[in-house]
Amino acid sequence: MRFLLTQRTSHRRRVASALGIVLCSFAITGTAAAHTFGGYELHKPCCGTDGLYGTRSSITVPSSLSLFSPGSAGCVMARSEAQGGGIAQSSVIQTGFVLCASGYTLDGTCSTANNLINYVEIAQAGVVTCVPKGSVGLGTTHRYTVNNTSPSATTWRAYIDGVVDSSSLSMGVADYILESTEHTTPGESGSYSVNVTWGSPNAWDRWNRISWVTVQSAFVLVTTGSGWTVTGSPPGAWSVSHP
Amino acid sequence: MVSSRLLNSVSLVCASIGLVIAMALLAQGAAGAASPVHVIQYSETTSPSVTAQLDVNQSVDALSKETVVRSGGDSVTQLSVGGPPAGWEYTDEEGNPVTAPSGSWIHATVSIPAVGARSMRAIWEADIVIAALREQLEARSTRIPVLGAQIVGKLPDGIEIPIGGGIGDVQLAQDFGDASATEAEAAVRRNAAGAGLQITSLETLRPLQPAPAVVAYTDDPVAFVKEADGRINELFGGTAAYEAEYLEVRDRAGSLVFVQASTFRTGVGRRWIRPDLDPRSPVESRGGDPATG
């Protein structure tokens, strides 16, 4: 449910890896109760003259629940996401998989029984809506996509393994696209463990309204002090883990 | 003869290897591609009796009207069945048209006072009649699969806003029990104190089975938001105890603190949290390298 990034940061550039990929890393912090993130993002201005009109990647569900555990409170998600709406970042669409601790839910109806499910979540005007898209198997890999292919460039939709969902969001070009994990109640969950892989077999792509372009470099998205670790980088596969 | 036996043995071995390879490829495919979707079931049981007493085979228009009336809400001004919304096309991820699946969409129009949290009660009423109508369409002798739903909110000045609908991969014919409104409301009232709430308004809608709608206030908004899921379960007597639940929480001054609108027949859950209590914060405008990406 918590998707809006709290960023009071600077970002510092660092040269990453032998591939010479330029990564701009920035910290994301928030209130004590704020959600935490681990992964990669792109934001405006980006990508030459291309607008951010979509994101997709393979995301592999860990083979064991011990590698995708929210701990004792809150929910943990891994998803493809787009945000827009200016400074308020009031428009969000995301799809991925989620697991909530016993007694916790995502928006009241997703993962209500400590069950691992696919989901689509949309936020507009402060109201967040989640729709469950069935259970998802451990060790399986799925391509999660959100993009805007409407002729008028005003409607975003979500796909799981290429199958379009009926939910939609009215939004033009995105301000951010993310491929990341999220924990909704990190401070109260005790020890939680996560290890999710992105980018294999389908690399992270961004949609520019004409074609999918494989992301070559991106900004690291790790909430300061959260314990999330990102290993590897686009255009290859990468993993996000905690602790 | 020996050659023939050898040939047969080789053939058998080859066939076995082929079978093993085929099974391995199938297994790999299953792991690497779409795995079977298992629908979500919130209720402990399912039962055809959920729609058995209803005339589900009457005309779709009549069924739609009857569903709105039976629910007891007053916000839904139109409920109909048809194709996808204007401008919606089934496409692949590149926007290329693909064959549309067979089925229908449900369209609802609701009167909303404003955009945002204040619209949630009306939108919930649309959610619950969409869910109830879906059950009945799927239960007809000639089944009408429901592919999607679209809600349009109509503001007092006549402006119409597409709100989106949503249909989860959720089990049909879930049985949430058939308590009377009196019984459901008595149970909710008994639980309110334990949930840290004092009820100011309570009614029970009945799209198919009871769906309580609660307005309450709390003396401790921070604690309520922090423990929202547990408080909701406490109030309603468990997770998904009813086919739909609406909870609007205010502070002592009457300001909205939290709204939850859940519909467990389609899995649509909507939540709003007062911004100063919401762990989300706005993104600060910041720069970056346009070449990145």
XYZ file of C-alpha atoms in Angstrom:
536
model
C 0.000 0.000 0.000
C 2.777 2.403 0.792
C 4.341 3.437 -2.400
C 5.174 7.073 -2.299
C 8.814 7.691 -1.832
C 10.008 9.896 0.918
C 13.195 11.433 -0.237
C 15.118 13.936 1.718
C 18.261 13.201 0.024
C 20.918 13.987 -1.952
C 22.095 11.591 -4.384
C 25.632 10.890 -4.949
C 27.096 9.514 -8.046
C 29.229 6.529 -8.026
C 30.800 4.533 -10.661
C 29.566 1.057 -10.498
C 30.979 -2.171 -11.674
C 33.299 -3.114 -14.410
C 30.537 -2.459 -16.886
C 31.022 1.221 -16.297
C 27.397 1.740 -15.436
C 26.715 5.036 -13.803
C 24.524 4.631 -10.808
C 23.122 7.494 -8.872
C 22.408 6.422 -5.386
C 20.175 8.347 -3.061
C 18.834 7.705 0.318
C 15.174 7.572 1.043
C 14.108 8.281 4.540
C 10.865 8.926 6.250
C 9.036 8.928 9.509
C 9.495 6.124 11.974
C 6.508 4.350 10.560
C 7.410 4.933 6.941
C 7.699 2.095 4.541
C 11.069 1.056 3.211
C 12.221 0.230 -0.292
C 14.984 -1.679 -1.997
C 15.611 -1.786 -5.731
C 16.082 0.574 -8.646
C 14.218 3.552 -10.033
C 14.228 6.009 -12.908
C 12.794 9.495 -12.637
C 12.301 12.584 -14.718
C 14.325 13.971 -16.406
C 15.373 10.723 -17.898
C 16.477 8.882 -20.908
C 17.220 11.666 -23.348
C 13.942 12.785 -24.813
C 12.011 9.694 -23.819
C 9.139 9.967 -21.397
C 8.541 7.353 -18.717
C 5.491 5.512 -19.981
C 6.000 2.072 -18.537
C 8.161 -0.474 -16.786
C 8.396 -4.237 -16.864
C 10.694 -6.955 -15.636
C 10.787 -10.580 -14.738
C 10.597 -10.989 -10.989
C 11.281 -14.366 -9.427
C 9.349 -15.436 -6.373
C 11.802 -16.917 -3.858
C 11.830 -20.685 -3.629
C 11.036 -20.627 0.070
C 8.872 -18.494 2.311
C 11.921 -18.062 4.517
C 13.260 -15.816 1.739
C 10.102 -13.745 1.473
C 8.946 -13.183 4.996
C 7.393 -9.951 6.275
C 8.259 -10.886 9.842
C 5.664 -10.390 12.539
C 3.996 -7.245 11.170
C 3.080 -5.579 7.915
C 3.503 -6.743 4.349
C 6.395 -7.245 1.969
C 6.002 -6.725 -1.764
C 8.066 -7.036 -4.930
C 6.638 -5.162 -7.901
C 6.832 -3.028 -11.003
C 5.480 0.459 -10.334
C 4.895 3.887 -11.858
C 4.141 7.118 -10.014
C 2.975 10.474 -11.251
C 0.875 13.445 -10.384
C 3.512 16.070 -9.648
C 4.774 16.925 -6.219
C 1.999 15.085 -4.427
C 2.771 11.917 -6.378
C -0.885 11.126 -6.010
C -1.180 8.652 -8.867
C 0.346 5.216 -8.596
C -0.056 1.883 -10.358
C 1.843 -1.231 -9.437
C 1.703 -4.979 -9.875
C 3.712 -7.738 -8.290
C 3.434 -10.198 -5.446
C 2.791 -9.588 -1.765
C 2.819 -11.476 1.502
C 1.428 -9.987 4.709
C 2.050 -11.147 8.245
C -0.827 -12.771 10.101
C -3.370 -10.121 11.061
C -2.164 -7.655 8.437
C -3.426 -6.878 4.948
C -2.638 -4.770 1.956
C -5.540 -2.308 1.678
C -7.906 -4.644 3.511
C -8.374 -7.339 0.871
C -4.948 -8.390 -0.408
C -3.007 -11.124 1.400
C -5.538 -11.247 4.218
C -4.603 -14.756 5.340
C -0.801 -14.654 5.387
C -0.997 -15.834 1.765
C 1.387 -15.114 -1.101
C -0.558 -13.585 -3.976
C -0.239 -11.543 -7.134
C -1.896 -8.156 -6.940
C -2.614 -4.927 -8.753
C -2.710 -1.730 -6.724
C -3.787 1.709 -7.856
C -3.825 4.988 -5.974
C -5.592 8.127 -6.983
C -6.651 11.154 -4.960
C -5.320 9.535 -1.813
C -7.471 6.426 -2.123
C -5.492 3.219 -2.541
C -7.181 0.212 -4.136
C -5.846 -3.338 -4.157
C -7.181 -6.236 -6.184
C -5.836 -9.774 -5.630
C -4.906 -11.674 -8.770
C -4.681 -15.194 -7.390
C -2.047 -17.078 -5.475
C 1.476 -17.311 -6.830
C 3.836 -20.248 -6.562
C 7.181 -20.297 -4.818
C 10.107 -20.445 -7.203
C 8.107 -19.190 -10.172
C 9.061 -16.278 -12.380
C 6.577 -13.789 -13.808
C 6.766 -10.647 -15.884
C 5.078 -7.733 -14.177
C 4.258 -4.734 -16.338
C 2.611 -1.355 -15.930
C 2.482 0.935 -18.922
C 0.549 3.483 -20.877
C -0.287 2.398 -24.402
C -3.520 4.329 -24.796
C -3.751 6.427 -27.961
C -4.333 9.539 -25.884
C -1.517 8.629 -23.488
C -3.795 9.015 -20.502
C -4.472 5.489 -19.300
C -2.159 3.098 -17.499
C -2.805 -0.600 -17.157
C -1.148 -3.587 -15.516
C -0.154 -6.939 -16.982
C 0.948 -10.147 -15.342
C 2.735 -12.454 -17.758
C 1.350 -10.414 -20.633
C -2.277 -10.708 -19.541
C -3.883 -7.316 -19.108
C -5.853 -6.613 -15.942
C -9.128 -4.745 -16.081
C -7.969 -2.113 -13.585
C -6.699 1.162 -14.988
C -5.315 4.489 -13.843
C -5.773 7.890 -15.446
C -2.277 9.312 -15.658
C -0.050 10.767 -18.346
C 3.705 10.460 -18.307
C 5.103 9.071 -15.071
C 7.507 10.918 -12.818
C 9.012 7.684 -11.536
C 9.210 4.069 -12.555
C 10.386 1.572 -9.982
C 11.365 -2.053 -9.752
C 11.637 -2.665 -6.048
C 10.667 -4.375 -2.865
C 8.751 -2.625 -0.124
C 8.043 -3.354 3.509
C 5.048 -1.609 5.034
C 5.840 -1.866 8.750
C 9.582 -2.344 8.971
C 10.059 -1.009 12.480
C 7.598 -3.404 14.015
C 8.169 -6.533 12.030
C 11.124 -7.833 13.980
C 13.569 -9.663 11.805
C 12.312 -10.053 8.261
C 14.081 -11.800 5.453
C 13.694 -11.223 1.737
C 15.685 -12.212 -1.313
C 14.077 -11.472 -4.673
C 15.642 -11.516 -8.133
C 14.786 -9.181 -11.001
C 15.753 -9.164 -14.633
C 15.912 -12.834 -15.619
C 14.914 -14.060 -18.109
C 13.311 -10.732 -19.088
C 15.540 -7.749 -18.390
C 14.141 -4.506 -16.979
C 12.565 -2.544 -19.810
C 11.086 0.934 -19.914
C 8.293 1.884 -22.345
C 8.689 5.126 -24.312
C 5.330 4.860 -26.132
C 7.008 3.436 -29.214
C 8.983 0.492 -27.987
C 10.418 -1.235 -24.953
C 13.980 -0.170 -24.207
C 16.195 -2.223 -21.934
C 17.328 -0.105 -19.004
C 21.095 0.218 -19.030
C 21.580 2.134 -15.789
C 19.382 3.378 -12.992
C 19.245 5.004 -9.595
C 19.610 2.755 -6.597
C 16.532 2.915 -4.420
C 17.391 1.987 -0.863
C 15.799 3.562 2.169
C 18.455 4.854 4.516
C 19.041 2.556 7.439
C 16.538 0.031 6.198
C 18.936 -2.841 5.739
C 17.892 -3.472 2.150
C 20.776 -4.526 -0.066
C 20.855 -4.423 -3.854
C 23.273 -6.724 -5.627
C 23.868 -6.501 -9.362
C 22.510 -3.890 -11.712
C 20.643 -3.429 -14.967
C 20.840 -4.367 -17.765
C 21.655 -7.671 -16.078
C 19.789 -9.467 -13.350
C 19.917 -8.131 -9.821
C 18.670 -9.159 -6.442
C 17.264 -7.285 -3.488
C 17.686 -8.769 -0.076
C 17.096 -8.084 3.597
C 18.757 -8.072 6.011
C 18.303 -60.225 -34.586
C 20.937 -58.771 -32.327
C 20.890 -55.631 -34.387
C 17.133 -55.503 -34.122
C 17.228 -55.920 -30.326
C 19.947 -53.336 -30.087
C 17.899 -51.006 -32.221
C 14.861 -51.562 -30.038
C 16.918 -50.948 -26.911
C 18.393 -47.815 -28.362
C 14.926 -46.668 -29.399
C 13.615 -47.368 -25.901
C 16.473 -45.468 -24.309
C 16.010 -42.591 -26.749
C 12.293 -42.512 -26.079
C 12.935 -42.527 -22.349
C 15.468 -39.737 -22.645
C 13.030 -37.829 -24.815
C 10.314 -38.299 -22.250
C 12.600 -37.130 -19.461
C 13.667 -34.103 -21.508
C 10.064 -33.319 -22.372
C 9.060 -33.553 -18.729
C 11.995 -31.378 -17.748
C 11.052 -28.806 -20.350
C 7.458 -28.853 -19.193
C 8.591 -28.410 -15.617
C 10.875 -25.559 -16.637
C 8.077 -23.985 -18.580
C 5.800 -24.249 -15.608
C 8.357 -22.572 -13.423
C 9.391 -19.931 -15.880
C 6.073 -18.940 -17.330
C 2.616 -18.389 -16.006
C 1.739 -20.866 -13.316
C -1.862 -21.849 -12.722
C -3.795 -19.148 -10.964
C -5.481 -20.253 -7.801
C -8.343 -17.992 -6.939
C -8.608 -16.306 -3.583
C -11.293 -17.486 -1.200
C -12.059 -15.375 1.853
C -15.010 -17.313 3.244
C -14.694 -20.685 4.928
C -17.326 -22.222 2.696
C -18.985 -21.805 -0.668
C -22.595 -22.554 -1.417
C -24.902 -22.272 -4.417
C -27.542 -21.117 -1.956
C -25.992 -17.652 -2.069
C -27.898 -16.982 -5.303
C -30.330 -19.920 -5.262
C -33.316 -17.896 -4.097
C -32.858 -15.241 -6.760
C -34.239 -15.143 -10.274
C -30.843 -14.975 -11.906
C -32.235 -15.890 -15.315
C -34.423 -12.831 -15.679
C -33.271 -10.183 -18.144
C -29.890 -8.686 -17.394
C -31.422 -5.219 -17.129
C -33.997 -6.404 -14.624
C -31.350 -8.294 -12.699
C -29.184 -5.185 -12.532
C -32.023 -3.003 -11.267
C -33.079 -5.601 -8.730
C -29.536 -5.886 -7.430
C -29.293 -2.158 -6.787
C -32.631 -2.054 -5.008
C -31.905 -5.146 -2.904
C -28.546 -3.750 -1.725
C -30.299 -0.941 0.117
C -27.793 1.725 -0.861
C -28.791 4.996 -2.432
C -25.684 6.106 -4.306
C -25.750 3.890 -7.389
C -27.769 5.607 -10.100
C -27.037 3.170 -12.886
C -25.862 -0.440 -13.152
C -25.545 -2.167 -16.498
C -23.757 -4.921 -18.371
C -21.931 -4.436 -21.648
C -18.560 -4.304 -23.298
C -15.418 -2.646 -22.045
C -15.456 1.102 -21.309
C -15.041 3.515 -24.190
C -11.438 3.618 -25.229
C -10.582 0.322 -23.596
C -8.994 -2.149 -25.958
C -7.493 -5.525 -25.259
C -3.879 -5.141 -26.248
C -0.520 -6.660 -25.622
C 2.182 -4.734 -23.800
C 3.070 -2.893 -27.007
C -0.465 -1.673 -27.517
C -1.199 -4.090 -30.362
C -4.779 -5.364 -30.387
C -5.271 -8.926 -29.192
C -8.346 -11.114 -29.230
C -10.662 -10.071 -26.453
C -11.689 -12.819 -24.064
C -15.313 -13.809 -24.087
C -17.353 -12.080 -21.433
C -18.877 -8.833 -20.283
C -18.091 -5.800 -18.191
C -20.248 -4.317 -15.460
C -20.685 -0.553 -15.452
C -21.860 1.463 -12.480
C -22.498 5.161 -12.064
C -22.586 6.684 -8.592
C -23.261 10.116 -7.209
C -20.218 11.367 -5.326
C -19.969 14.552 -3.274
C -16.293 15.083 -4.069
C -13.185 13.313 -5.238
C -11.146 11.372 -2.697
C -12.060 10.074 0.736
C -15.539 11.590 0.724
C -16.432 9.534 -2.331
C -15.552 6.197 -0.795
C -18.918 5.293 0.676
C -20.611 5.801 -2.691
C -17.891 3.890 -4.521
C -18.198 1.044 -2.014
C -21.896 0.850 -2.808
C -20.940 0.479 -6.464
C -18.344 -2.167 -5.597
C -20.856 -4.283 -3.698
C -23.562 -4.228 -6.346
C -20.973 -5.020 -9.019
C -19.864 -8.008 -6.944
C -23.425 -9.179 -6.366
C -24.344 -8.811 -10.009
C -21.224 -10.728 -11.031
C -22.301 -13.634 -8.832
C -25.715 -13.713 -10.426
C -24.433 -13.407 -14.001
C -22.043 -16.275 -13.387
C -24.871 -18.353 -11.865
C -27.229 -18.004 -14.842
C -28.129 -21.082 -16.839
C -26.199 -19.452 -19.657
C -23.265 -18.129 -17.737
C -22.033 -14.595 -18.431
C -18.379 -14.352 -17.414
C -17.469 -10.965 -15.991
C -14.133 -9.646 -17.216
C -14.034 -6.255 -15.619
C -15.919 -3.415 -14.011
C -15.948 0.303 -14.478
C -17.272 2.861 -12.008
C -18.005 6.434 -12.973
C -18.409 9.006 -10.227
C -20.792 11.830 -10.946
C -20.060 15.057 -9.071
C -22.795 17.494 -8.023
C -21.897 19.760 -10.960
C -22.468 16.889 -13.378
C -18.828 16.213 -14.167
C -18.186 12.499 -14.525
C -14.948 10.971 -13.309
C -13.801 7.470 -14.235
C -12.861 5.756 -11.008
C -12.037 2.276 -12.202
C -13.510 -0.904 -10.917
C -11.474 -4.019 -10.531
C -12.360 -7.665 -10.419
C -10.026 -9.887 -8.452
C -9.366 -13.549 -9.106
C -11.798 -14.497 -6.384
C -13.862 -17.633 -5.754
C -17.521 -17.461 -6.713
C -20.400 -18.390 -4.384
C -18.571 -17.635 -1.165
C -20.915 -18.040 1.777
C -20.433 -15.331 4.378
C -23.480 -16.315 6.421
C -26.948 -14.961 6.405
C -27.265 -13.049 9.636
C -30.101 -10.565 9.842
C -29.320 -6.866 9.933
C -30.236 -6.833 13.614
C -27.851 -9.672 14.375
C -25.009 -8.201 12.333
C -25.407 -4.780 13.892
C -25.605 -6.166 17.419
C -22.364 -8.037 16.852
C -20.620 -4.951 15.509
C -21.829 -2.846 18.421
C -20.565 -5.436 20.902
C -17.135 -5.348 19.273
C -16.777 -1.593 18.883
C -15.245 -0.820 22.266
C -12.644 -3.531 21.801
C -11.715 -1.905 18.497
C -11.297 1.457 20.214
C -14.300 2.940 18.447
C -17.557 4.580 19.388
C -20.191 4.081 16.756
C -22.113 7.067 15.478
C -23.840 5.408 12.550
C -24.454 1.790 11.605
C -26.503 0.237 8.859
C -26.450 -3.050 7.031
C -26.732 -3.271 3.285
C -27.578 -6.580 1.659
C -26.224 -7.033 -1.856
C -26.535 -10.799 -1.354
C -25.677 -11.300 2.291
C -25.086 -8.771 5.090
C -22.649 -5.917 4.468
C -22.295 -3.615 7.482
C -21.368 0.042 7.066
C -20.008 1.781 10.143
C -19.186 5.380 10.959
C -17.340 5.738 14.250
C -14.961 7.976 16.070
C -11.779 7.299 17.951
C -10.026 9.176 20.714
C -6.664 8.010 19.448
C -6.336 8.364 15.675
C -2.611 7.588 15.715
C -3.119 4.265 17.462
C -6.059 3.392 15.257
C -4.140 3.924 12.037
C -1.145 2.050 13.366
C -3.284 -0.963 14.276
C -5.895 -0.585 11.563
C -6.050 -4.171 10.324
C -6.375 -5.571 13.830
C -9.002 -3.003 14.804
C -11.046 -3.766 11.686
C -10.928 -7.484 12.417
C -11.947 -6.790 15.991
C -14.881 -4.644 14.917
C -16.266 -7.020 12.320
C -15.463 -10.233 14.175
C -12.635 -11.529 12.008
C -11.155 -11.171 8.563
C -13.788 -11.032 5.826
C -16.552 -11.905 8.265
C -19.078 -10.338 5.872
C -19.241 -10.154 2.099
C -18.418 -6.469 2.295
C -17.477 -4.021 5.046
C -17.303 -0.253 5.219
C -15.652 1.628 8.062
C -15.281 5.374 8.318
C -13.322 6.584 11.338
C -13.318 10.192 12.512
C -11.629 12.011 15.349
C -13.502 13.774 18.141
C -13.649 16.948 16.061
C -15.359 15.074 13.261
C -12.448 15.063 10.828
C -11.921 11.978 8.745
C -9.064 9.814 9.963
C -9.376 6.549 8.071
C -11.726 4.878 5.605
C -11.798 1.207 4.643
C -14.121 -0.110 1.935
C -13.798 -3.856 1.365
C -15.684 -6.105 -1.018
C -14.748 -9.740 -0.559
C -16.735 -11.148 -3.477
C -14.415 -9.403 -5.920
C -11.478 -8.720 -3.630
C -11.588 -4.978 -4.160
C -10.167 -3.175 -1.135
C -9.974 0.597 -0.900
C -8.222 2.465 1.879
C -7.676 6.120 2.688
C -5.610 7.474 5.564
C -5.487 11.096 6.674
C -2.288 12.482 5.177
C -0.690 13.549 8.456
C -1.087 10.015 9.781
C -0.143 8.282 6.581
C 3.424 6.992 6.427
C 3.626 8.062 2.824
C 5.121 11.459 2.121
C 5.379 13.455 -1.066
C 8.358 13.111 -3.289
C 10.615 16.071 -3.320
C 11.473 17.429 -6.678
C 14.999 16.514 -7.542
C 17.383 16.329 -10.395
C 19.188 13.534 -12.035
C 21.104 12.513 -15.052
C 18.853 12.586 -18.108
C 21.185 10.161 -19.801
C 20.486 7.527 -17.206
C 18.106 4.855 -18.302
